């Protein structure tokens, strides 16, 4: 028959799924001979059976519990409900992964009117016994009977006041007895039955309450947020009580074996003398630093230190420990791997490797890639944050902290920046026109748009703080005003944005620059040795390229050429080119852009050296480059000397119902091949010049976007190849290069074997591929994805983490088809997913050669790729 109840002697730390985390570790500590108050665990299987049998404890499980209870009585020499020597227990919930929202612990269970006398006799301390009793009724009443805690507090405070006492400890036996009687009356009134006096009945009620709490609203929400399956169930631990509240030789505390904030190898924790349970964390009394235990209880301090060392060596990880001292004897009540900051995680992993406790692979597995984000961006001074209230909450679209003066358009932002100010750009939503303003600002705030809105994507790319979709504020761009609640903020007012939390603050909050430690470098170098996939960055300019190289990028996976078009000096020429009436005029405009593009590429090649650079030819629809308001159009008409009506007509012509599926990507080059000709020329000339200048061999990778068929690629590629031949002929020089394509239209993925005939590499543009596979517009999905996640139609936002079953299937299939045609085809990914650890693991599994992500995510991707390689080898 299946075992549902396990004594602490029966279990070990590997049995978390059956015993829950707390139970498994209590058993493990018992096994290695540490002083753990004896007890037993009711398994998660019992919890699941409880639900299977319509929330009824089956007889065989009840019997097994009583059997273990008898053992517990025998070992402790005490008896449940006994007038002379009563056994008291704690009932502690313990899920497989620790889970706030579950039932709280009940202490001192087993007390009743008889047992309390026994406890008083046994300890020679009546006050203590009756205080324990009234605490028990209160705790049981609150967590098991679900009577509001404050109903008990009111009773307690009335008795306290009626007697004129200042402090809880002033209440004597007779006062406590009065409290107890009133508590019991409250239970009868609230529940319609007497407070249970039979300890066994108390126990069963508490166990069922733990099981019930597995499905309370808080627990369900927590599980949803953290992807914890509801089938896990929770275990219940029944453990004999030890008392930290028996006078000055008793106490209780919690401690970490290392500093969880900075990772230093020093004990970190707190304790209280003469206290029980959660008094330490509850903040009723101010606890003392653990080091002071040395003076208060020198022998206990030594023993605790030794025990902590044993535990850390045993688990080979930093431990978070709970302990209690009862009349000079130390008891261990809990241990688990402690939570820590990124800084601490890195230091502890490196230190543990260097002292031979763990190997390099284990060290790498100890640091969560996502955590690194904390280290790579400026942050707010925590102290300052603690004393400030947010004015609004948006989406944490791009991490970091930013503080500056508010401006409402790109032009004003750039001007303010040039005057030496720090700037926050506030927009309803951003568009490519805002790029310069975004570059000029410390942070970006939008009232609309989701985690993959233009503002979010571009800000992440720049490593700039961004709070997007902050619908609590209303932005009036024309009046240059933010409305939030009853307040308004205008141009030049200070705002602070926290991109890690999505919070917006009024005024200035000081920021701290990130500093990367030597330990960080060490861990990253181990990751680099282990990983097999390369990591590149998405970068459009020399500056971002330099940042990417600094963070360890091995190349550029996506250089978007359109961003270069928006700069002030160039946009008139770009616009001239777009509104040109004929080929001739267009060519003239393009000719004037050529030197700019060439300089851009030369700058990037200079930064990148021989690292590969994939340059994507023009991708966005042309109307994105044009002004839209009549006033702006009028200005432009004067600026470029084109008749206003004619210009208006041209702007109108370029409008599309569905620009994302419209005239963009390689489709532009089918109609206007001269655009790609100019860009190709610029790339090849730049590569030749820098190769000569630096005496290296730059091999540019030219990438054609938005291909849907092999024929389309063939057509556009011919334009590129012809141009290259012309440049070679003109200069009398040649270099190596490669031409490939993005796979972002589902049809291209489906026919990847044919497409590969013309492509030396594929780069999966998974933003567009997700958009087109799901048929979700990237710019509008923010409005409804939230509901999809809430209703569990979707587990994660497919724009954040690659949808492996659907979109991923296309990626995998296209990779395989591509390799069939061209075994040495180079495969990479350049969508936002290239920086997402889960998606990176997927890319590793299907054999991509590299991932490419924003420069600030490069370290995250390096670590994630190493962890993927380790996991895959196992
Ligand atoms: P949590 O999961 O919230 O930490 P625990 O089950 O660890 O809850 O219980 C909270 C606290 O109750 C413990 O830290 C400890 O101080 C106290 N406690 C639990 N069991 C016992 C026990 N058998 N004897 C004395 N104190 C206990
Ligand atoms: Mg605990
Ligand atoms: Mg695309």
PDB file of N, CA, C and O in Angstrom, residues 14 67 385 546 591 641 733 849 872:
ATOM      1  N   UNK A  14      16.035  14.552  -1.250  1.00  0.00           N
ATOM      2  CA  UNK A  14      15.626  14.290  -2.635  1.00  0.00           C
ATOM      3  C   UNK A  14      14.108  14.091  -2.747  1.00  0.00           C
ATOM      4  O   UNK A  14      13.581  13.978  -3.847  1.00  0.00           O
ATOM      5  N   UNK A  67      -0.785   6.674  13.967  1.00  0.00           N
ATOM      6  CA  UNK A  67       0.311   5.748  14.250  1.00  0.00           C
ATOM      7  C   UNK A  67       1.617   6.521  14.460  1.00  0.00           C
ATOM      8  O   UNK A  67       2.348   6.296  15.418  1.00  0.00           O
ATOM      9  N   UNK A 385      14.262  55.421  -2.776  1.00  0.00           N
ATOM     10  CA  UNK A 385      13.017  54.836  -3.302  1.00  0.00           C
ATOM     11  C   UNK A 385      12.045  54.521  -2.181  1.00  0.00           C
ATOM     12  O   UNK A 385      10.847  54.756  -2.289  1.00  0.00           O
ATOM     13  N   UNK A 546      30.106  49.424 -29.922  1.00  0.00           N
ATOM     14  CA  UNK A 546      31.156  49.416 -28.908  1.00  0.00           C
ATOM     15  C   UNK A 546      30.625  48.822 -27.603  1.00  0.00           C
ATOM     16  O   UNK A 546      31.307  48.015 -26.952  1.00  0.00           O
ATOM     17  N   UNK A 591      21.893  59.415 -54.128  1.00  0.00           N
ATOM     18  CA  UNK A 591      23.313  59.716 -54.266  1.00  0.00           C
ATOM     19  C   UNK A 591      23.799  60.591 -53.095  1.00  0.00           C
ATOM     20  O   UNK A 591      24.898  60.416 -52.578  1.00  0.00           O
ATOM     21  N   UNK A 641      11.495  72.000 -51.459  1.00  0.00           N
ATOM     22  CA  UNK A 641      11.106  72.662 -52.685  1.00  0.00           C
ATOM     23  C   UNK A 641      10.184  71.827 -53.570  1.00  0.00           C
ATOM     24  O   UNK A 641      10.435  71.650 -54.772  1.00  0.00           O
ATOM     25  N   UNK A 733      39.019  46.400 -57.088  1.00  0.00           N
ATOM     26  CA  UNK A 733      39.329  45.603 -55.895  1.00  0.00           C
ATOM     27  C   UNK A 733      38.150  44.693 -55.593  1.00  0.00           C
ATOM     28  O   UNK A 733      37.016  45.008 -55.936  1.00  0.00           O
ATOM     29  N   UNK A 849      23.329  28.561 -35.090  1.00  0.00           N
ATOM     30  CA  UNK A 849      24.729  28.916 -34.868  1.00  0.00           C
ATOM     31  C   UNK A 849      24.887  30.070 -33.899  1.00  0.00           C
ATOM     32  O   UNK A 849      25.881  30.184 -33.200  1.00  0.00           O
ATOM     33  N   UNK A 872      21.712  20.460 -22.023  1.00  0.00           N
ATOM     34  CA  UNK A 872      21.544  19.559 -23.152  1.00  0.00           C
ATOM     35  C   UNK A 872      22.497  18.372 -23.072  1.00  0.00           C
ATOM     36  O   UNK A 872      22.154  17.277 -23.486  1.00  0.00           O
TER      37      UNK A 872
END
